[in-house]
Short mmCIF file of C-alpha atoms in Angstrom, two decimals:
data_model
loop_
_atom_site.label_atom_id
_atom_site.label_comp_id
_atom_site.label_asym_id
_atom_site.label_seq_id
_atom_site.Cartn_x
_atom_site.Cartn_y
_atom_site.Cartn_z
CA LYS A 1 -19.22 30.44 -64.03
CA GLN A 2 -21.60 29.42 -66.78
CA GLU A 3 -25.19 30.55 -66.36
CA VAL A 4 -28.04 29.38 -68.55
CA THR A 5 -31.32 31.26 -68.81
CA GLN A 6 -34.52 30.22 -70.52
CA ILE A 7 -37.30 32.53 -71.61
CA PRO A 8 -40.23 32.33 -71.20
CA ALA A 9 -40.54 30.39 -67.97
CA ALA A 10 -44.01 29.27 -68.96
CA LEU A 11 -45.98 29.28 -72.19
CA SER A 12 -49.55 28.35 -73.05
CA VAL A 13 -50.61 28.11 -76.68
CA PRO A 14 -53.50 26.65 -78.67
CA GLU A 15 -52.91 23.50 -80.63
CA GLY A 16 -51.40 23.99 -84.07
CA GLU A 17 -49.29 27.03 -83.31
CA ASN A 18 -45.63 27.23 -84.17
CA LEU A 19 -43.57 28.34 -81.20
CA VAL A 20 -40.06 29.29 -80.20
CA LEU A 21 -38.33 28.63 -76.91
CA ASN A 22 -35.25 30.65 -76.06
CA CYS A 23 -32.07 29.74 -74.24
CA SER A 24 -29.10 31.97 -73.50
CA PHE A 25 -25.76 31.24 -71.89
CA THR A 26 -23.13 33.58 -70.50
CA ASP A 27 -19.92 31.76 -71.48
CA SER A 28 -19.67 31.16 -75.21
CA ALA A 29 -16.84 28.63 -74.80
CA ILE A 30 -19.17 25.68 -74.99
CA TYR A 31 -18.53 22.17 -76.27
CA ASN A 32 -22.15 21.45 -77.11
CA LEU A 33 -25.72 22.40 -76.24
CA GLN A 34 -28.59 20.02 -75.68
CA TRP A 35 -32.37 20.36 -75.47
CA PHE A 36 -34.30 18.01 -73.21
CA ARG A 37 -37.93 17.31 -72.49
CA GLN A 38 -39.18 16.49 -69.01
CA ASP A 39 -42.70 15.29 -68.26
CA PRO A 40 -44.04 15.89 -64.73
CA GLY A 41 -42.38 13.63 -62.19
CA LYS A 42 -40.25 11.96 -64.82
CA GLY A 43 -36.65 11.95 -65.96
CA LEU A 44 -35.23 13.72 -68.98
CA THR A 45 -35.48 12.78 -72.61
CA SER A 46 -32.84 14.16 -74.96
CA LEU A 47 -34.38 15.90 -77.97
CA LEU A 48 -31.51 17.48 -79.86
CA LEU A 49 -27.78 17.90 -79.36
CA ILE A 50 -25.87 20.61 -81.23
CA GLN A 51 -22.10 20.53 -81.32
CA SER A 52 -20.34 23.88 -81.00
CA SER A 53 -19.34 23.75 -84.67
CA GLN A 54 -22.94 23.26 -85.82
CA ARG A 55 -25.61 25.88 -86.44
CA GLU A 56 -28.72 23.76 -86.13
CA GLN A 57 -30.20 20.32 -85.73
CA THR A 58 -33.59 19.02 -86.78
CA SER A 59 -35.71 16.12 -85.63
CA GLY A 60 -39.25 15.85 -86.94
CA ARG A 61 -41.19 18.94 -85.91
CA LEU A 62 -38.31 20.19 -83.79
CA ASN A 63 -35.52 22.46 -84.94
CA ALA A 64 -32.80 23.79 -82.68
CA SER A 65 -30.41 26.54 -83.68
CA LEU A 66 -27.19 27.66 -82.05
CA ASP A 67 -25.44 31.03 -82.23
CA LYS A 68 -22.43 30.42 -80.06
CA SER A 69 -20.91 33.86 -80.42
CA SER A 70 -24.02 35.57 -79.08
CA GLY A 71 -24.67 32.87 -76.50
CA ARG A 72 -28.10 31.89 -77.76
CA SER A 73 -30.08 28.88 -78.85
CA THR A 74 -33.67 28.52 -79.90
CA LEU A 75 -35.93 25.49 -80.05
CA TYR A 76 -38.60 25.77 -82.72
CA ILE A 77 -41.64 23.52 -82.44
CA ALA A 78 -43.82 23.36 -85.53
CA ALA A 79 -47.54 22.64 -85.47
CA SER A 80 -47.69 22.12 -81.72
CA GLN A 81 -49.81 19.29 -80.29
CA PRO A 82 -51.22 18.66 -76.79
CA GLY A 83 -48.70 15.84 -76.46
CA ASP A 84 -45.93 18.42 -76.65
CA SER A 85 -46.97 19.74 -73.23
CA ALA A 86 -43.96 19.33 -70.96
CA THR A 87 -41.03 21.25 -69.53
CA TYR A 88 -38.24 21.91 -72.00
CA LEU A 89 -34.73 22.30 -70.64
CA CYS A 90 -31.60 23.43 -72.40
CA ALA A 91 -28.17 22.59 -71.08
CA VAL A 92 -24.60 23.29 -72.14
CA VAL A 93 -21.31 21.50 -71.72
CA ASN A 94 -18.36 23.85 -71.39
CA ASN A 95 -15.02 23.34 -73.07
CA ALA A 96 -13.48 23.09 -69.62
CA GLY A 97 -15.36 20.02 -68.47
CA ASN A 98 -18.05 17.45 -69.15
CA MET A 99 -20.81 18.51 -66.81
CA LEU A 100 -24.14 19.84 -67.99
CA THR A 101 -25.31 23.25 -66.80
CA PHE A 102 -29.08 23.51 -67.07
CA GLY A 103 -31.38 26.43 -67.66
CA GLY A 104 -34.48 26.91 -65.54
CA GLY A 105 -36.73 25.38 -68.18
CA THR A 106 -39.83 26.48 -70.06
CA ARG A 107 -43.11 24.87 -69.02
CA LEU A 108 -45.18 24.45 -72.16
CA MET A 109 -48.90 23.83 -72.23
CA VAL A 110 -50.54 23.15 -75.60
CA LYS A 111 -54.31 23.36 -75.34
CA PRO A 112 -56.53 21.26 -77.60
CA GLY B 1 -30.57 1.05 -76.13
CA ALA B 2 -28.96 3.45 -73.65
CA VAL B 3 -31.37 2.89 -70.81
CA VAL B 4 -30.72 4.11 -67.29
CA SER B 5 -32.79 2.87 -64.38
CA GLN B 6 -33.17 4.15 -60.85
CA HIS B 7 -34.39 2.33 -57.81
CA PRO B 8 -36.52 3.04 -55.93
CA SER B 9 -38.75 5.41 -57.86
CA TRP B 10 -40.46 6.56 -54.66
CA VAL B 11 -39.34 6.50 -51.07
CA ILE B 12 -40.94 7.86 -47.91
CA CYS B 13 -38.91 7.68 -44.74
CA LYS B 14 -38.76 9.05 -41.23
CA SER B 15 -36.39 11.82 -40.32
CA GLY B 16 -33.00 10.48 -39.26
CA THR B 17 -32.95 7.39 -41.43
CA SER B 18 -30.59 6.80 -44.34
CA VAL B 19 -31.83 6.18 -47.85
CA LYS B 20 -29.91 4.53 -50.67
CA ILE B 21 -30.75 5.26 -54.30
CA GLU B 22 -29.36 3.13 -57.11
CA CYS B 23 -28.57 4.24 -60.64
CA ARG B 24 -27.89 1.55 -63.23
CA SER B 25 -26.93 1.71 -66.87
CA LEU B 26 -28.72 -1.32 -68.27
CA ASP B 27 -27.15 -1.82 -71.66
CA PHE B 28 -23.92 0.14 -71.62
CA GLN B 29 -20.93 0.80 -69.43
CA ALA B 30 -20.37 4.18 -67.87
CA THR B 31 -17.18 5.38 -66.25
CA THR B 32 -18.93 8.57 -65.30
CA MET B 33 -22.35 9.08 -63.78
CA PHE B 34 -23.89 12.25 -62.47
CA TRP B 35 -26.31 12.93 -59.62
CA TYR B 36 -28.76 15.83 -59.80
CA ARG B 37 -31.32 17.25 -57.46
CA GLN B 38 -34.50 18.98 -58.58
CA PHE B 39 -36.89 20.94 -56.40
CA PRO B 40 -40.49 21.50 -57.55
CA LYS B 41 -40.75 23.73 -60.60
CA GLN B 42 -37.02 24.29 -60.61
CA SER B 43 -34.27 23.06 -62.85
CA LEU B 44 -31.72 20.34 -62.22
CA MET B 45 -28.78 21.16 -60.01
CA LEU B 46 -25.70 19.00 -60.29
CA MET B 47 -24.75 17.54 -56.93
CA ALA B 48 -21.76 15.41 -57.81
CA THR B 49 -19.92 13.54 -60.50
CA SER B 50 -19.51 9.86 -59.78
CA ASN B 51 -16.36 8.23 -61.12
CA GLU B 52 -15.96 4.47 -61.28
CA GLY B 53 -13.16 3.29 -59.04
CA SER B 54 -12.40 6.67 -57.54
CA LYS B 55 -13.91 9.30 -55.27
CA ALA B 56 -16.84 11.36 -56.42
CA THR B 57 -16.41 15.03 -57.20
CA TYR B 58 -18.91 17.17 -55.31
CA GLU B 59 -20.23 20.55 -56.35
CA GLN B 60 -19.76 23.52 -54.09
CA GLY B 61 -22.24 23.52 -51.23
CA VAL B 62 -22.99 19.79 -51.37
CA GLU B 63 -21.98 17.96 -48.21
CA LYS B 64 -20.02 14.85 -49.11
CA ASP B 65 -20.67 13.28 -45.70
CA LYS B 66 -24.37 13.86 -46.14
CA PHE B 67 -24.63 12.50 -49.67
CA LEU B 68 -22.42 9.44 -49.99
CA ILE B 69 -21.68 8.27 -53.50
CA ASN B 70 -20.29 4.89 -54.45
CA HIS B 71 -19.49 3.95 -58.05
CA ALA B 72 -18.33 0.39 -57.58
CA SER B 73 -18.83 -0.90 -61.11
CA LEU B 74 -19.18 0.39 -64.64
CA THR B 75 -22.95 -0.02 -64.49
CA LEU B 76 -23.90 1.02 -60.98
CA SER B 77 -23.65 4.15 -58.88
CA THR B 78 -25.39 4.64 -55.55
CA LEU B 79 -26.33 7.78 -53.68
CA THR B 80 -26.97 7.44 -49.96
CA VAL B 81 -28.71 10.29 -48.18
CA THR B 82 -27.51 9.89 -44.61
CA SER B 83 -29.63 10.93 -41.64
CA ALA B 84 -32.27 12.35 -43.93
CA HIS B 85 -34.27 15.39 -42.85
CA PRO B 86 -37.39 17.00 -44.34
CA GLU B 87 -35.28 19.56 -46.20
CA ASP B 88 -33.69 16.66 -48.13
CA SER B 89 -37.06 15.88 -49.68
CA SER B 90 -36.58 16.32 -53.40
CA PHE B 91 -36.45 14.61 -56.78
CA TYR B 92 -33.07 12.97 -57.37
CA ILE B 93 -32.07 12.17 -60.94
CA CYS B 94 -28.98 10.37 -62.16
CA SER B 95 -27.42 10.28 -65.59
CA ALA B 96 -24.79 8.07 -67.16
CA GLN B 97 -22.28 8.87 -69.84
CA PRO B 98 -21.48 5.91 -72.13
CA GLY B 99 -17.88 4.88 -72.44
CA THR B 100 -15.08 3.40 -70.45
CA ARG B 101 -12.98 6.53 -70.75
CA ARG B 102 -14.01 9.97 -69.61
CA GLN B 103 -15.13 11.55 -72.84
CA ARG B 104 -16.09 15.17 -72.75
CA GLY B 105 -19.43 16.22 -74.04
CA GLU B 106 -20.82 12.82 -74.87
CA THR B 107 -24.56 12.45 -74.46
CA GLN B 108 -25.74 11.70 -70.98
CA TYR B 109 -28.68 9.37 -70.56
CA PHE B 110 -30.97 10.13 -67.68
CA GLY B 111 -32.73 7.88 -65.25
CA PRO B 112 -36.44 8.30 -64.44
CA GLY B 113 -35.71 9.90 -61.09
CA THR B 114 -36.36 9.03 -57.46
CA ARG B 115 -38.75 11.06 -55.39
CA LEU B 116 -37.73 11.24 -51.74
CA LEU B 117 -40.10 12.42 -49.03
CA VAL B 118 -38.73 12.69 -45.53
CA LEU B 119 -41.34 13.00 -42.80
#
């Protein structure tokens, strides 16, 4: 059974810092990996999707990398802003199906 | 594009009543929709996969008679929490996968969630 873990569970940084969020998964036979953002009491917004054949994806200040063989992904946020404060979730789709398995999330607080 | 709505966004009900939550894909068709449950400060847990025109597939530990799912059209899935109790209070989120065929790994688009409070 696929298990997804995110470290750290919570993170508080001053505005302007570059930061890295970590995601690991136990079964490397994944179809793709996705990073989401969730604001309190809201649904999910997809940030980046990395196919299993890809190494990274970039969108603006966000960069996500994937090392499938080691079961790891990182989300890099450059020049963090208070508006980046949210919970960041990573999720994987296994080769065996089409359901998302989510990590526990990282709650990010960027202080002005 | 690719907007998913949920209705209602908030519901408060008495213990023992049934609550229906709707999930709609507004500008695309979705053969497959998913229902998740999220407790405070926890991640999303998949409850069931809703398949248009056929029975839903429930995850282990989810009571199918408690959480009734109907996917009657390519744009609408409903989740009914039957005889709700306080322990059913949670945040319920749906997602929809674009396409009229079940395509693995395609992006899921998430609804805004429905917060249920059972008194």
